PDB file of C-alpha atoms in Angstrom:
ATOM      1  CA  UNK O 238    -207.986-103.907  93.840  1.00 38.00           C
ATOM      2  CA  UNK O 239    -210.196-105.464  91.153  1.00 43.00           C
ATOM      3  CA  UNK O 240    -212.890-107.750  92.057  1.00 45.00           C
ATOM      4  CA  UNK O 241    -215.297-110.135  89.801  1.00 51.00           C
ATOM      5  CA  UNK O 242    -218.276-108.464  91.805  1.00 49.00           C
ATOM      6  CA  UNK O 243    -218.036-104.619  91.034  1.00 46.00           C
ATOM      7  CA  UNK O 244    -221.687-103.715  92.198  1.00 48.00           C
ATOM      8  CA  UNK O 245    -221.095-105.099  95.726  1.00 48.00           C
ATOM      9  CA  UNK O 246    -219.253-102.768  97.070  1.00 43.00           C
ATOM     10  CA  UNK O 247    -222.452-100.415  95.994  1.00 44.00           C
ATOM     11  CA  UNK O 248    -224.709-103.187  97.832  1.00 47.00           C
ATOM     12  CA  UNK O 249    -222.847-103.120 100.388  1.00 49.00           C
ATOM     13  CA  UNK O 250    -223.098 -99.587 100.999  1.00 47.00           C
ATOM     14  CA  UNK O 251    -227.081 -99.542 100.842  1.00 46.00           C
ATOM     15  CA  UNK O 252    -227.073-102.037 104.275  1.00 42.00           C
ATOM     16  CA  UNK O 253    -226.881 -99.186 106.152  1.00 47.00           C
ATOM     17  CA  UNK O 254    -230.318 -99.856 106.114  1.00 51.00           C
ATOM     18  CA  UNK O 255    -230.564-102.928 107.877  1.00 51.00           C
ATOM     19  CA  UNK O 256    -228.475-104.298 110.331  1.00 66.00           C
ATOM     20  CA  UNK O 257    -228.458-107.326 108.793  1.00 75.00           C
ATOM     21  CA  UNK O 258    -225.982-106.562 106.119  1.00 89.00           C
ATOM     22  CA  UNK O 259    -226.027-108.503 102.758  1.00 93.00           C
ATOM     23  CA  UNK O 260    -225.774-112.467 102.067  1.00 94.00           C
ATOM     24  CA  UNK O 261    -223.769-113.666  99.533  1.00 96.00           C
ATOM     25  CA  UNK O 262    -224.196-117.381  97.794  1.00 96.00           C
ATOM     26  CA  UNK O 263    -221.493-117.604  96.076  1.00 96.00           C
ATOM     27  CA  UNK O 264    -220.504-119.415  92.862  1.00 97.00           C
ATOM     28  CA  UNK O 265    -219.950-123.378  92.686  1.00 96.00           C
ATOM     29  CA  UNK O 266    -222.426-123.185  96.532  1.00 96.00           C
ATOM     30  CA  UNK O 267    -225.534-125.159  96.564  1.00 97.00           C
ATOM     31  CA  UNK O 268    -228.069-124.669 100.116  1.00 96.00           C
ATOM     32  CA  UNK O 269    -230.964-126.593 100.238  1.00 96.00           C
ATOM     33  CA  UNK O 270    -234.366-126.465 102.477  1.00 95.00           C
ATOM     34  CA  UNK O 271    -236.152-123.247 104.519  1.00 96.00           C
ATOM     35  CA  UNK O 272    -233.858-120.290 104.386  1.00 95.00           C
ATOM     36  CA  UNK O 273    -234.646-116.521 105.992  1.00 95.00           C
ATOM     37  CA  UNK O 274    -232.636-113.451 104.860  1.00 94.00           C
ATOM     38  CA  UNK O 275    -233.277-110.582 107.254  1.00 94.00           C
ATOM     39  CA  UNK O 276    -231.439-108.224 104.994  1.00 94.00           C
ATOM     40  CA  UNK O 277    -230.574-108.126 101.129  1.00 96.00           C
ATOM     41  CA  UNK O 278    -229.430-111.371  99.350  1.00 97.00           C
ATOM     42  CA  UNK O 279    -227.247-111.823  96.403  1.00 97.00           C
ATOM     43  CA  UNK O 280    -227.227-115.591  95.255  1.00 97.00           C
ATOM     44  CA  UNK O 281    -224.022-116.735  92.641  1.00 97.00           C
ATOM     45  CA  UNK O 282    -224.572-119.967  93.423  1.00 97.00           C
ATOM     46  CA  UNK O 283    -227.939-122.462  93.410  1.00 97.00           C
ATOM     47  CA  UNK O 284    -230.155-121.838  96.521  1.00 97.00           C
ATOM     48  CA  UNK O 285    -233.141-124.500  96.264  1.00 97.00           C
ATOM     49  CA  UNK O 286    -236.289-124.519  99.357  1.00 97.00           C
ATOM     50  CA  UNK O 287    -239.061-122.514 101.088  1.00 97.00           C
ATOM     51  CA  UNK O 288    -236.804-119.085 101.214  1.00 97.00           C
ATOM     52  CA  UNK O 289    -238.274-115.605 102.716  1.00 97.00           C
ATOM     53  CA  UNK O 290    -236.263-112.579 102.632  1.00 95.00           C
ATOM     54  CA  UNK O 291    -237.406-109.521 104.408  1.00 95.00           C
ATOM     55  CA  UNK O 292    -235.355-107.129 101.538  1.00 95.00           C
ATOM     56  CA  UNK O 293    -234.141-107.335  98.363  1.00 97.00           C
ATOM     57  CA  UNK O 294    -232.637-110.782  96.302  1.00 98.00           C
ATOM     58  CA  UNK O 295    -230.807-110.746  93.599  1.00 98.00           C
ATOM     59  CA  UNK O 296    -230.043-114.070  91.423  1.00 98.00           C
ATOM     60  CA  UNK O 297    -226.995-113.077  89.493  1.00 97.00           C
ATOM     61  CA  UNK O 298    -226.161-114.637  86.097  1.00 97.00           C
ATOM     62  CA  UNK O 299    -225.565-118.490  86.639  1.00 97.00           C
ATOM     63  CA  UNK O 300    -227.108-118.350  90.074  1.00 98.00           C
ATOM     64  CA  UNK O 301    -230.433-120.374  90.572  1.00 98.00           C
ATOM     65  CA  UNK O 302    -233.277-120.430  93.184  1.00 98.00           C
ATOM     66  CA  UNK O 303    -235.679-123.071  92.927  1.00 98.00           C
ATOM     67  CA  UNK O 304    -238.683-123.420  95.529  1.00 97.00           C
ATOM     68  CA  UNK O 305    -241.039-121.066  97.213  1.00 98.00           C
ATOM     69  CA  UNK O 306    -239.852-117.293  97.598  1.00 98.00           C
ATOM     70  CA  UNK O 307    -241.054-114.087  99.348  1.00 97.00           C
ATOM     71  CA  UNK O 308    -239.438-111.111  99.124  1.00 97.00           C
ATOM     72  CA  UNK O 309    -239.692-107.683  98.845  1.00 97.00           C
ATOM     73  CA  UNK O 310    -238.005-106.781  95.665  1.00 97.00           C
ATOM     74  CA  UNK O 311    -236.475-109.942  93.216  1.00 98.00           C
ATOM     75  CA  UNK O 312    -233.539-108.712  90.715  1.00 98.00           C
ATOM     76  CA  UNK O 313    -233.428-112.191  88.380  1.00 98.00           C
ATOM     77  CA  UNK O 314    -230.182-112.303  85.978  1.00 98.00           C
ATOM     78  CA  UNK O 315    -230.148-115.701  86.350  1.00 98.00           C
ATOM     79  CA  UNK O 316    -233.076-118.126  86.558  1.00 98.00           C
ATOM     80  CA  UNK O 317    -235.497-118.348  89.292  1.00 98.00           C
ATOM     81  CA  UNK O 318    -237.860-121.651  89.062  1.00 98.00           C
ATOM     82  CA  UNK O 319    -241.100-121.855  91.166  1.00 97.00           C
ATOM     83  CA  UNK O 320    -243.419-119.457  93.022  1.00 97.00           C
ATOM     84  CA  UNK O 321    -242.425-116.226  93.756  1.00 97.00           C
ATOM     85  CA  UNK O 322    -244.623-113.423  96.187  1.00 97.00           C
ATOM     86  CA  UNK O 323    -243.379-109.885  95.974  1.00 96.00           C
ATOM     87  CA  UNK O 324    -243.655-106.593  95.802  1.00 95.00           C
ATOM     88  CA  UNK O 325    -241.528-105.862  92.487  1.00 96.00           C
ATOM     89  CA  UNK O 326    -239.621-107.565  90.024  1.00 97.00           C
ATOM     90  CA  UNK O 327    -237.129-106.682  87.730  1.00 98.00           C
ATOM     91  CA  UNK O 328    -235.839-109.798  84.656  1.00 98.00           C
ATOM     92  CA  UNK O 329    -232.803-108.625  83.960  1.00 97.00           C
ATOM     93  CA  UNK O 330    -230.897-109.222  80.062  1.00 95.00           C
ATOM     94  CA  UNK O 331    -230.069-112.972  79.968  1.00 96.00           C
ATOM     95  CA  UNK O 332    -232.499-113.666  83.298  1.00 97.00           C
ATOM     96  CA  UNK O 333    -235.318-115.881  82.976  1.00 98.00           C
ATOM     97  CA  UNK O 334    -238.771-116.456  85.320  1.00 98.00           C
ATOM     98  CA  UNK O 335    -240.542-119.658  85.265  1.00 97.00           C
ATOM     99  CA  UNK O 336    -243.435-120.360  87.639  1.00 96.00           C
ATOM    100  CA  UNK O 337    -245.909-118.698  89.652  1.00 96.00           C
ATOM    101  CA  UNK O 338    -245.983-115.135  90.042  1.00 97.00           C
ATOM    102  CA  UNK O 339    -247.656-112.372  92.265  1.00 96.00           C
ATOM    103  CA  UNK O 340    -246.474-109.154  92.393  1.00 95.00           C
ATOM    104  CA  UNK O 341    -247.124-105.375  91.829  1.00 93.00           C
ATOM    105  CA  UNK O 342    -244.823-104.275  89.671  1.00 94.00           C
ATOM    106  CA  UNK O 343    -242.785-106.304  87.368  1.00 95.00           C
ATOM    107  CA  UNK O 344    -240.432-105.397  84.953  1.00 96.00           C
ATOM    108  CA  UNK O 345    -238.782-107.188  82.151  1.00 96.00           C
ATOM    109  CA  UNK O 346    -235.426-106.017  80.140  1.00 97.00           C
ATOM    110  CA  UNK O 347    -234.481-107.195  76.158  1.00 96.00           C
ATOM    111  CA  UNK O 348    -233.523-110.473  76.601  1.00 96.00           C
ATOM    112  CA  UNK O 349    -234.987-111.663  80.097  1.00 97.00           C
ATOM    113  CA  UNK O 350    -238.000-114.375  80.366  1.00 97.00           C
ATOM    114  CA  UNK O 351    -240.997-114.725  81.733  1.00 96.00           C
ATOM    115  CA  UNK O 352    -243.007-117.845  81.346  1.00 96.00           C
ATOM    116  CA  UNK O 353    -245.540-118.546  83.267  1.00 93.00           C
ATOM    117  CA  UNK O 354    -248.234-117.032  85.415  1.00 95.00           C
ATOM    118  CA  UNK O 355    -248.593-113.540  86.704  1.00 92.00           C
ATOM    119  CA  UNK O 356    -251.167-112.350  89.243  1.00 88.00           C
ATOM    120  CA  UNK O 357    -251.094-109.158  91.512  1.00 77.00           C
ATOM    121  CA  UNK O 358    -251.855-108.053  94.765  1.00 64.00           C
ATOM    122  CA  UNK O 359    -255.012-110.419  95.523  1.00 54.00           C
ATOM    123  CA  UNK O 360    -253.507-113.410  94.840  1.00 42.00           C
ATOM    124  CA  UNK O 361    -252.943-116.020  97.819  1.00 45.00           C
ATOM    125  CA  UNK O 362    -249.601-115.017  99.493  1.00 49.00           C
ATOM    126  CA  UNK O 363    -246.481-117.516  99.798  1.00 50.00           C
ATOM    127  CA  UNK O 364    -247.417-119.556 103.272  1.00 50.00           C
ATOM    128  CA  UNK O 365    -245.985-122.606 105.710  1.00 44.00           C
ATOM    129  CA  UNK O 366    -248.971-124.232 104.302  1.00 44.00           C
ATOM    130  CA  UNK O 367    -247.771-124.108 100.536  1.00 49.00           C
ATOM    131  CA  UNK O 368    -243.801-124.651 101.722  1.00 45.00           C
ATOM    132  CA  UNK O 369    -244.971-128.046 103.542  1.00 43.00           C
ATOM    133  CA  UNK O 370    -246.984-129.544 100.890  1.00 44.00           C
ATOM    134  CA  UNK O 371    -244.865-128.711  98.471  1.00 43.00           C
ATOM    135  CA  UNK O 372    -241.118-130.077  97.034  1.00 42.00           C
ATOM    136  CA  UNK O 373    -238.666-127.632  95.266  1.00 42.00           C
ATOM    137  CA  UNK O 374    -238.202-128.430  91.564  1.00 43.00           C
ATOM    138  CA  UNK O 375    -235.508-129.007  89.799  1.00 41.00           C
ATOM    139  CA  UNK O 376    -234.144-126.082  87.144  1.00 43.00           C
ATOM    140  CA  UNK O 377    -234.066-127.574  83.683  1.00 43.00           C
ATOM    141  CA  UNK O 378    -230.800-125.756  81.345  1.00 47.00           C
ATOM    142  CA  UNK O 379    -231.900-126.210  78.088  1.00 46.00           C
ATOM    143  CA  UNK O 380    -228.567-126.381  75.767  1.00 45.00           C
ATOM    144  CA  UNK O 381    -227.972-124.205  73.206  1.00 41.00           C
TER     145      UNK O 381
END
C-alpha cells in the first residue's frame, strides 16, 4: 500500500519515545488559537496561534504556522511566519522562515529562506506574556 506520506511511517516509528505519539494537520485543515503538542507534530495543513510543542514540528511543503512557537526541534518545508524559540532548526529545499528567531543551531538547505532575525540562547524565551499581547499574522504567498 502506497501512501502520499512515505516518511510517516518512519515518524511514526520514532514515538516510541513519547507516549504521546505524533499529530498530524493535515492538508486543506486550518486550527486557530493556543495549541500544545506533547509529542512530535507534522502540520500539512495551516496551524495559526500561540503553539508549544514539547518535541519535534515539522511544517511540510504547503503547510503553514503563523503565531508564536516553542519547540524543541522545527523541520520548515513549508513556511513558518512569526516568532519561533528552539533548540534547532533545519529550512528545508523550498521552506522559508520569516520572523523572529532564537535558537542554537540552525540550519538552512539550497533553496530554503530565512528572512529575518536570528538570536541564540540569551534571547528572551517565547512566554504567556508575548502570546497575550500579541495577534498571529497572516502568511503573505507571493505569486510567481
Amino acid at each position: 500500500m502506497q501512501t502520499r506520506y512515505p516518511y510517516l511511517s518512519i515518524m511514526l516509528g520514532k514515538s516510541k519515545k513519547s507516549a504521546a505519539g505524533l499529530t498530524f494537520i493535515s492538508p486543506g485543515t486550518r486550527l486557530c488559537g493556543d495549541t500544545h503538542f506533547e509529542g512530535e507534530a507534522l502540520v500539512g495543513g495551516e496551524l495559526q496561534g500561540n503553539i508549544h510543542g514539547q518535541s519535534k514540528v515539522t511544517i511540510e511543503q504547503g503547510g503553514v504556522i503563523d503565531g508564536i512557537l516553542s519547540c524543541r526541534e522545527l523541520k520548515v518545508s513549508g513556511l513558518f511566519k512569526g516568532k519561533l524559540k528552539c533548540d534547532k532548526l533545519i529550512v528545508a529545499g523550498g521552506g522559508t522562515v520569516d520572523g523572529e528567531v532564537s535558537c542554537n543551531s540552525m540550519e538552512i538547505f539550497e533553496g530554503g529562506q530565512f528572512i529575518g532575525v536570528r538570536t541564540r540562547d540569551s534571547a528572551p524565551s517565547v512566554d504567556e506574556s508575548d502570546a497575550v499581547n500579541s495577534s498571529p499574522l497572516t502568511p503573505h504567498l507571493a505569486a510567481d
